[in-house]
Coordinates of C-alpha atoms in Angstrom, one line a residue:
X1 CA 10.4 -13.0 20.2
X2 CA 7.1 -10.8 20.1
X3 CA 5.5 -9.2 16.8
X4 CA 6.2 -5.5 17.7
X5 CA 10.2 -6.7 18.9
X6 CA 10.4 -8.3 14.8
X7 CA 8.9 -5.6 13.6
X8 CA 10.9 -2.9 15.4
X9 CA 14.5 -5.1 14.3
X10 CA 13.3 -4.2 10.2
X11 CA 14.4 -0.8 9.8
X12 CA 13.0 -1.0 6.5
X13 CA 9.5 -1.7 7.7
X14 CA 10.0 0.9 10.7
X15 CA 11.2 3.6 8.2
X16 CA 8.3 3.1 5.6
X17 CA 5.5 2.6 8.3
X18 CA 7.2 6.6 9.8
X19 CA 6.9 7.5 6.3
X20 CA 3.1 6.4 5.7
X21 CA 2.5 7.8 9.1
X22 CA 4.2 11.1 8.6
X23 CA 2.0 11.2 5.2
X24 CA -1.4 11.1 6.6
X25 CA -0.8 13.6 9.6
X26 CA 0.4 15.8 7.0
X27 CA -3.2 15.3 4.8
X28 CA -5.1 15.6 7.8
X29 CA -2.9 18.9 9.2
X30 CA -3.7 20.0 5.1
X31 CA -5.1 23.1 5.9
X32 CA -2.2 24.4 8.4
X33 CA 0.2 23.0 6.4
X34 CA -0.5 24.3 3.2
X35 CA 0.9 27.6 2.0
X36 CA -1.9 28.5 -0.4
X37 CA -5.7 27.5 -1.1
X38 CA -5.2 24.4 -3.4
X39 CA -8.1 25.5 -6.1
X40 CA -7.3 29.3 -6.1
X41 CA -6.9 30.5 -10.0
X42 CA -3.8 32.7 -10.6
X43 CA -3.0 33.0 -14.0
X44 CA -0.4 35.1 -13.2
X45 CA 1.8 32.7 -11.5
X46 CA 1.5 30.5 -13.8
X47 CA 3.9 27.4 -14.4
X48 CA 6.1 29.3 -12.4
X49 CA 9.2 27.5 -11.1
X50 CA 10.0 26.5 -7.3
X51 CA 10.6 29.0 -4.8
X52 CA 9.9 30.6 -1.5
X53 CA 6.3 31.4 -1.9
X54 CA 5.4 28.3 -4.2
X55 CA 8.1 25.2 -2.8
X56 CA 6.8 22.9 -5.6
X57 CA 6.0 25.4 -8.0
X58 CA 2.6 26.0 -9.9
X59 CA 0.5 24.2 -12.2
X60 CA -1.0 25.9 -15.9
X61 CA -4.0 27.5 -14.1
X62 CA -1.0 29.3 -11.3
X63 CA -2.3 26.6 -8.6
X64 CA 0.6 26.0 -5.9
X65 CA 1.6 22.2 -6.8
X66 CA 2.3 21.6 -2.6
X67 CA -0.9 22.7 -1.4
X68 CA -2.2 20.0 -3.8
X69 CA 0.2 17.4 -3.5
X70 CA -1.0 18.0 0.5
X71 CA -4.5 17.8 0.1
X72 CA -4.4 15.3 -2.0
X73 CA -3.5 13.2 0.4
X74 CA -6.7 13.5 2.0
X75 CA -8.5 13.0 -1.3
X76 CA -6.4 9.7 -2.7
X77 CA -5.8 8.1 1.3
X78 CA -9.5 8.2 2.2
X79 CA -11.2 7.0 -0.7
X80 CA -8.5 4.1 -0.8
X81 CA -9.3 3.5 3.0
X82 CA -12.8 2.8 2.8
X83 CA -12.7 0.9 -0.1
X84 CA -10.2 -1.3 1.8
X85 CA -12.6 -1.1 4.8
X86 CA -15.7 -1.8 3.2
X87 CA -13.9 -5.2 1.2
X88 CA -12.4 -6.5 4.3
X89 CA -15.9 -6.0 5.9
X90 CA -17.8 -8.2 3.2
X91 CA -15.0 -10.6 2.9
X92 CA -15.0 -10.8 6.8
X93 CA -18.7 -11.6 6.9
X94 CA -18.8 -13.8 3.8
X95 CA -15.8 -15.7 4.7
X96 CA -16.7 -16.5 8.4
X97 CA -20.0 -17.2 7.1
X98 CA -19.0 -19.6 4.2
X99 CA -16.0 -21.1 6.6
X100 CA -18.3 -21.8 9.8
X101 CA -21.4 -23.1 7.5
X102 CA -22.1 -25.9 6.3
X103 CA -24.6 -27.0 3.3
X104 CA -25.9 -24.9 0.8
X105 CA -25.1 -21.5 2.2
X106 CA -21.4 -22.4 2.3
X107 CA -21.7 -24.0 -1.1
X108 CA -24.0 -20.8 -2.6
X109 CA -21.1 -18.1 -1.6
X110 CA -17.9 -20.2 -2.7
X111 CA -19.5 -20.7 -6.1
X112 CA -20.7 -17.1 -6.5
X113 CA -16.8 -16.3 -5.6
X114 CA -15.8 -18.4 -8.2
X115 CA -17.7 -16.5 -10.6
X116 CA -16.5 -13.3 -9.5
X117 CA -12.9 -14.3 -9.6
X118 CA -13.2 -15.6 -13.4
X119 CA -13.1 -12.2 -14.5
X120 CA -10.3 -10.0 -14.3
X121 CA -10.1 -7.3 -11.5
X122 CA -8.7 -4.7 -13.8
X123 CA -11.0 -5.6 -16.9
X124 CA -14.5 -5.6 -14.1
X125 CA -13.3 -1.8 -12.8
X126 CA -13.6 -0.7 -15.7
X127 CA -17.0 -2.3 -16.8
X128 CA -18.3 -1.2 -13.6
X129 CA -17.1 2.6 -13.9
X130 CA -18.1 2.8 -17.5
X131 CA -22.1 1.4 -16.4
X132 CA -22.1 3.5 -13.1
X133 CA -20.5 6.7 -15.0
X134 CA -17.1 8.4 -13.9
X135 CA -16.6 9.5 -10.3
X136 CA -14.7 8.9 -7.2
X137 CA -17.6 7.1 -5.6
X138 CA -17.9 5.0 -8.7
X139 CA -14.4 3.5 -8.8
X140 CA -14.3 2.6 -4.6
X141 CA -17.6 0.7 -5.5
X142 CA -15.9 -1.0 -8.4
X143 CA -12.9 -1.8 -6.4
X144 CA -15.2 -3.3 -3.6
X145 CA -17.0 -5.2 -5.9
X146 CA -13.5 -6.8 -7.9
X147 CA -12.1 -7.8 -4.6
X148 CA -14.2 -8.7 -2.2
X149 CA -14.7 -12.5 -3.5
X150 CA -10.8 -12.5 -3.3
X151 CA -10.7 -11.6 0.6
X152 CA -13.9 -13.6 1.2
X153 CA -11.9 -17.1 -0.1
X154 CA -9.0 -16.2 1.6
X155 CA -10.2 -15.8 5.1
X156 CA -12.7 -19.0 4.4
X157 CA -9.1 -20.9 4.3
X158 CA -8.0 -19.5 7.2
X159 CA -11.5 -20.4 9.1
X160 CA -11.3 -23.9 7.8
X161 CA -7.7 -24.1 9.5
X162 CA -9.0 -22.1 12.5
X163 CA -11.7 -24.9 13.2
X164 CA -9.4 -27.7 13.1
X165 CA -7.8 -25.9 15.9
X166 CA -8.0 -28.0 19.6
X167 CA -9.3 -24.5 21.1
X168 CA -11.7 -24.1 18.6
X169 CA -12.8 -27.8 19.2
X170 CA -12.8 -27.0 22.8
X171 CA -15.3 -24.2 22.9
X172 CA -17.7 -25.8 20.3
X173 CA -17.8 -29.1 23.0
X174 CA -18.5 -26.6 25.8
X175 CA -21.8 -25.0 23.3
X176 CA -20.1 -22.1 22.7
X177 CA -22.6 -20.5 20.4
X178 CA -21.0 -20.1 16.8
X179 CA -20.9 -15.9 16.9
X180 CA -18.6 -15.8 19.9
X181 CA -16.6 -18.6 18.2
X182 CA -15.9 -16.8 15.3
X183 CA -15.1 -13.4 17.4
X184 CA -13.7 -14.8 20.4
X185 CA -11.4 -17.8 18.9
X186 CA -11.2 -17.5 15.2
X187 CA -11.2 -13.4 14.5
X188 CA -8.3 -12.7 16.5
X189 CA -6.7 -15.6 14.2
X190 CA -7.0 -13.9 11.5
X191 CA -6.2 -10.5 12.0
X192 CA -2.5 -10.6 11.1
X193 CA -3.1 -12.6 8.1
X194 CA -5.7 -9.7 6.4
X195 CA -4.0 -6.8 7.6
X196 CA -0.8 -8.3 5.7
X197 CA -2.9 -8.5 2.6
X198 CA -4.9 -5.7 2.8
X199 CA -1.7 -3.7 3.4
X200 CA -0.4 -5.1 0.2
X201 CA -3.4 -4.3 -1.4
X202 CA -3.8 -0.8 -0.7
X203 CA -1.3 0.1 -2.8
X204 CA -3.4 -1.4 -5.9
X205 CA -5.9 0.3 -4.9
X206 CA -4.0 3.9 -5.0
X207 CA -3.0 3.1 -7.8
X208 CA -6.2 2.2 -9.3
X209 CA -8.2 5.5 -8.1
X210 CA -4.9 7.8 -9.7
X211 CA -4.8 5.6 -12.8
X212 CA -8.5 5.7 -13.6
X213 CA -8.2 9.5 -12.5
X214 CA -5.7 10.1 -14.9
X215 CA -7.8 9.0 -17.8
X216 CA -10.6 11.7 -16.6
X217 CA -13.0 8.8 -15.3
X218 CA -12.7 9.4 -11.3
X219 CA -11.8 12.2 -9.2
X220 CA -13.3 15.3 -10.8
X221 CA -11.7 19.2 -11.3
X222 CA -10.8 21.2 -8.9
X223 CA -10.5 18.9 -6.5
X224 CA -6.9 17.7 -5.9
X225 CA -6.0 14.0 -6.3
X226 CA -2.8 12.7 -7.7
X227 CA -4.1 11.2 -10.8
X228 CA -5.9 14.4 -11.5
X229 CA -3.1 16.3 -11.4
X230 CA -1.3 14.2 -13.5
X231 CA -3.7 14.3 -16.0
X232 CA -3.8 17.9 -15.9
X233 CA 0.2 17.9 -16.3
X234 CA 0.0 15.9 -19.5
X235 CA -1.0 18.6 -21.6
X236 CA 2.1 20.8 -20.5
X237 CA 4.2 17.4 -20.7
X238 CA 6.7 19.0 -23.1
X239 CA 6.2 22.7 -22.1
X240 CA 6.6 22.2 -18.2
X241 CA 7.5 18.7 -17.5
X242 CA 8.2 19.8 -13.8
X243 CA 4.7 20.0 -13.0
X244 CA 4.0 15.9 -13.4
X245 CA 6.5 15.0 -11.2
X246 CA 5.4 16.0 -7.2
X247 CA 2.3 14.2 -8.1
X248 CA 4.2 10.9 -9.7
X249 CA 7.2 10.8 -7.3
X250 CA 4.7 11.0 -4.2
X251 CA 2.1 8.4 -5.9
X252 CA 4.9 5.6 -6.2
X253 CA 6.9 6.3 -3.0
X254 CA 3.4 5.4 -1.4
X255 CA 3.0 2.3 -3.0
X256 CA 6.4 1.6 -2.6
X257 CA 6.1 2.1 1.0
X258 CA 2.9 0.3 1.0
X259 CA 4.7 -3.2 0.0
X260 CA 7.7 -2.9 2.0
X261 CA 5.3 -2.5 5.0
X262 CA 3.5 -5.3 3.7
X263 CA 6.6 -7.5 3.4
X264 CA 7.5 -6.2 6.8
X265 CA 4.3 -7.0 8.2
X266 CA 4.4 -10.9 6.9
X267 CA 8.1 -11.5 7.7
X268 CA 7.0 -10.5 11.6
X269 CA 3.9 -11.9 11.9
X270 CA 5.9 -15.2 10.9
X271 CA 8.6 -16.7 12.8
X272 CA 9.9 -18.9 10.3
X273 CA 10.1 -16.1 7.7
X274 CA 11.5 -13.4 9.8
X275 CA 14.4 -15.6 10.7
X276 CA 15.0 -16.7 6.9
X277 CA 15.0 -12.9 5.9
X278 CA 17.6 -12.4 9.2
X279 CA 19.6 -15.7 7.6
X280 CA 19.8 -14.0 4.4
X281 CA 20.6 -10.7 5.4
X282 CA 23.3 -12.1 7.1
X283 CA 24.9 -14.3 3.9
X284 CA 24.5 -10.8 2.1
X285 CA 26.8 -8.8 4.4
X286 CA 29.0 -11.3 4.9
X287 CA 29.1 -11.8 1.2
X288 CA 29.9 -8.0 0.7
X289 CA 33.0 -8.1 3.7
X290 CA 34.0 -11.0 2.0
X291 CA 34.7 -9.2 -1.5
X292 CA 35.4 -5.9 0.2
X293 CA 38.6 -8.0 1.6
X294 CA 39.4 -9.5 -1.7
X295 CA 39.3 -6.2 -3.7
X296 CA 41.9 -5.3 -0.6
X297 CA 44.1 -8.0 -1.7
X298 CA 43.9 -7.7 -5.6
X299 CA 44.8 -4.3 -4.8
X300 CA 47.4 -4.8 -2.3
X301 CA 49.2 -7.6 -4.8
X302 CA 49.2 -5.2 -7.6
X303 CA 50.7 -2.4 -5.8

C-alpha cells in the first residue's frame, strides 16, 4: 500500500490537513475575505458584540476581531514558514555535510551541535530576542538558531543509515561524485522523515512567535498576529473576555492540527506503524461493540 492510499484511509490526518489547507487560502484570500480593514480605529464600535456587520465582534480600539483573526494568518503562517524553511535548510546542509564527511569537518559540526543543544531551546529564544531587541524578525532568527543543531543531528543519523545502503554503495563504486549522491540517493531518503518532524515542529514554532508576542517582545501594533491580539485582550480580560477567545481558539486548533498531521504523516510514511494504529483502532471498536452489547444485556436482565 502506497503513502498517499495510508494517508487518504486516516480521516483524521485528511480532515486536519483540509483544515490547515482551508486556513492558508483563507490568509492568502485576506483581503477579499475580510469584511473590514484590520487596523481601522472606530471607537465607536467599540467592544461591540457579534453580529452581521462585525461576525467576531470588535476589539477596545472598535477593530473587527475577523478581519484580524484573517490576516493574521498571513502574519503568524509566514513568519512560522520561513523559520521552518530556513532551519531545515541549515540542518539539510550541515547534516549531509557532517554525515558524508569524514575527519575533522564531520567532527567540528557534531561537536558545535553538541554545544548548541546543551542549552535549552526556550531559555536561548529568549537570550537571543532580549540581545537582538523585540521584533518579528528577531524571534524567526532565534528560532533558527535554537533548532537548527537539532535538525542538523537528526538528518546526520539518517545519512549515516543512508550510506550503509547497497544503492548507496553501488553508486559510490561506479565514482559517483558525492553531490549527486547525496541528492540523487540519499535526499530523496530523507524527505519523509523531516517533513514529519518539521510538521511537528511547526506548531512549536506558532506557538513560540504568539507566546513571545503576547509578552510585547515580537510582532508589533497594528499589525495583526494572534499573540498580539491576545495581548491586547488581556487588559479587557474581565471587562470583555469575548475578545481573547477568536485569537486563542484559532492559535490551538492550529497546533492541534499541526500534530495530528504530524502523527498522520509518520504513521503513513511507516508501514509497520500504520498497521499497528489500524490494529488498535480495531481492538478499540470492538472493545466499544463489545460493552455496547453488554450494557444491552444488563439492561435486558433487569427489565
Amino acid at each position: 500500500m502506497s503513502f498517499f492510499r495510508r494517508l487518504q484511509q486516516d480521516k483524521l490526518g485528511i480532515a486536519c490537513l483540509m483544515f490547515l489547507g482551508l486556513l492558508t487560502l483563507a490568509g492568502i484570500f485576506a483581503p477579499l475575505l475580510a469584511p473590514h480593514d484590520p487596523t481601522l480605529v472606530n471607537v465607536a464600535v467599540k467592544l461591540a458584540t457579534p453580529s452581521l456587520e462585525y461576525p467576531l465582534g470588535t476589539d477596545h480600539l472598535g477593530r473587527c476581531l475577523l478581519s484580524r483573526v484573517l490576516f493574521g494568518i498571513r502574519t503568524t503562517f509566514f513568519y512560522a514558514f520561513l523559520a521552518m524553511g530556513v532551519t531545515i535548510l541549515f540542518g539539510v546542509i550541515f547534516g549531509m555535510l557532517a554525515g558524508y564527511s569524514n575527519g575533522k569537518v564531520r567532527e567540528a559540526i557534531l561537536r558545535f551541535c553538541d554545544a548548541m543543544l546543551s542549552f535549552p531551546s526556550e531559555v536561548m529564544i529568549l537570550a537571543i530576542v532580549g540581545i537582538l531587541g523585540p521584533g518579528i524578525l528577531n524571534i524567526v532568527i532565534a528560532n533558527i538558531l535554537s533548532k537548527w543543531a537539532w535538525y542538523t543531528r537528526m538528518i546526520y543519523s539518517s545519512v549515516q543509515q543512508y550510506r550503509s545502503k547497497n544503492y548507496v554503495k553501488f553508486a559510490q563504486v561506479n565514482q559517483g561524485s558525492p553531490f549527486y549522491i547525496m541528492r540523487k540517493h540519499i535526499a530523496s531518503g530523507i524527505a519523509g522523515e523531516v517533513t514529519t518532524h518539521s510538521t511537528l515542529e511547526m506548531g512549536w514554532v506558532i506557538l513560540s512567535i504568539s507566546s513571545l508576542s503576547f509578552l510585547g517582545l515580537g510582532v508589533q501594533p497594528p499589525t495583526p498576529e494572534w499573540g498580539m491580539m491576545l495581548n491586547e485582550a488581556k487588559n479587557v480580560l474581565f471587562t470583555n473576555p469575548w475578545q481573547m477567545i477568536p485569537a486563542g481558539t484559532i492559535t490551538l486548533l492550529v497546533v492541534i492540527a499541526l500534530n495530528f498531521l504530524g502523527d498522520s504523516l509518520q504513521n503513513a510514511m511507516n508501514p509497520q506503524a500504520y498497521m499497528i494504529n489500524v490494529k488498535q483502532q480495531k481492538k478499540l471498536l470492538r472493545f466499544g461493540t463489545g460493552r455496547k452489547r453488554l450494557n444491552v444485556n444488563i439492561e435486558s436482565e433487569k427489565s
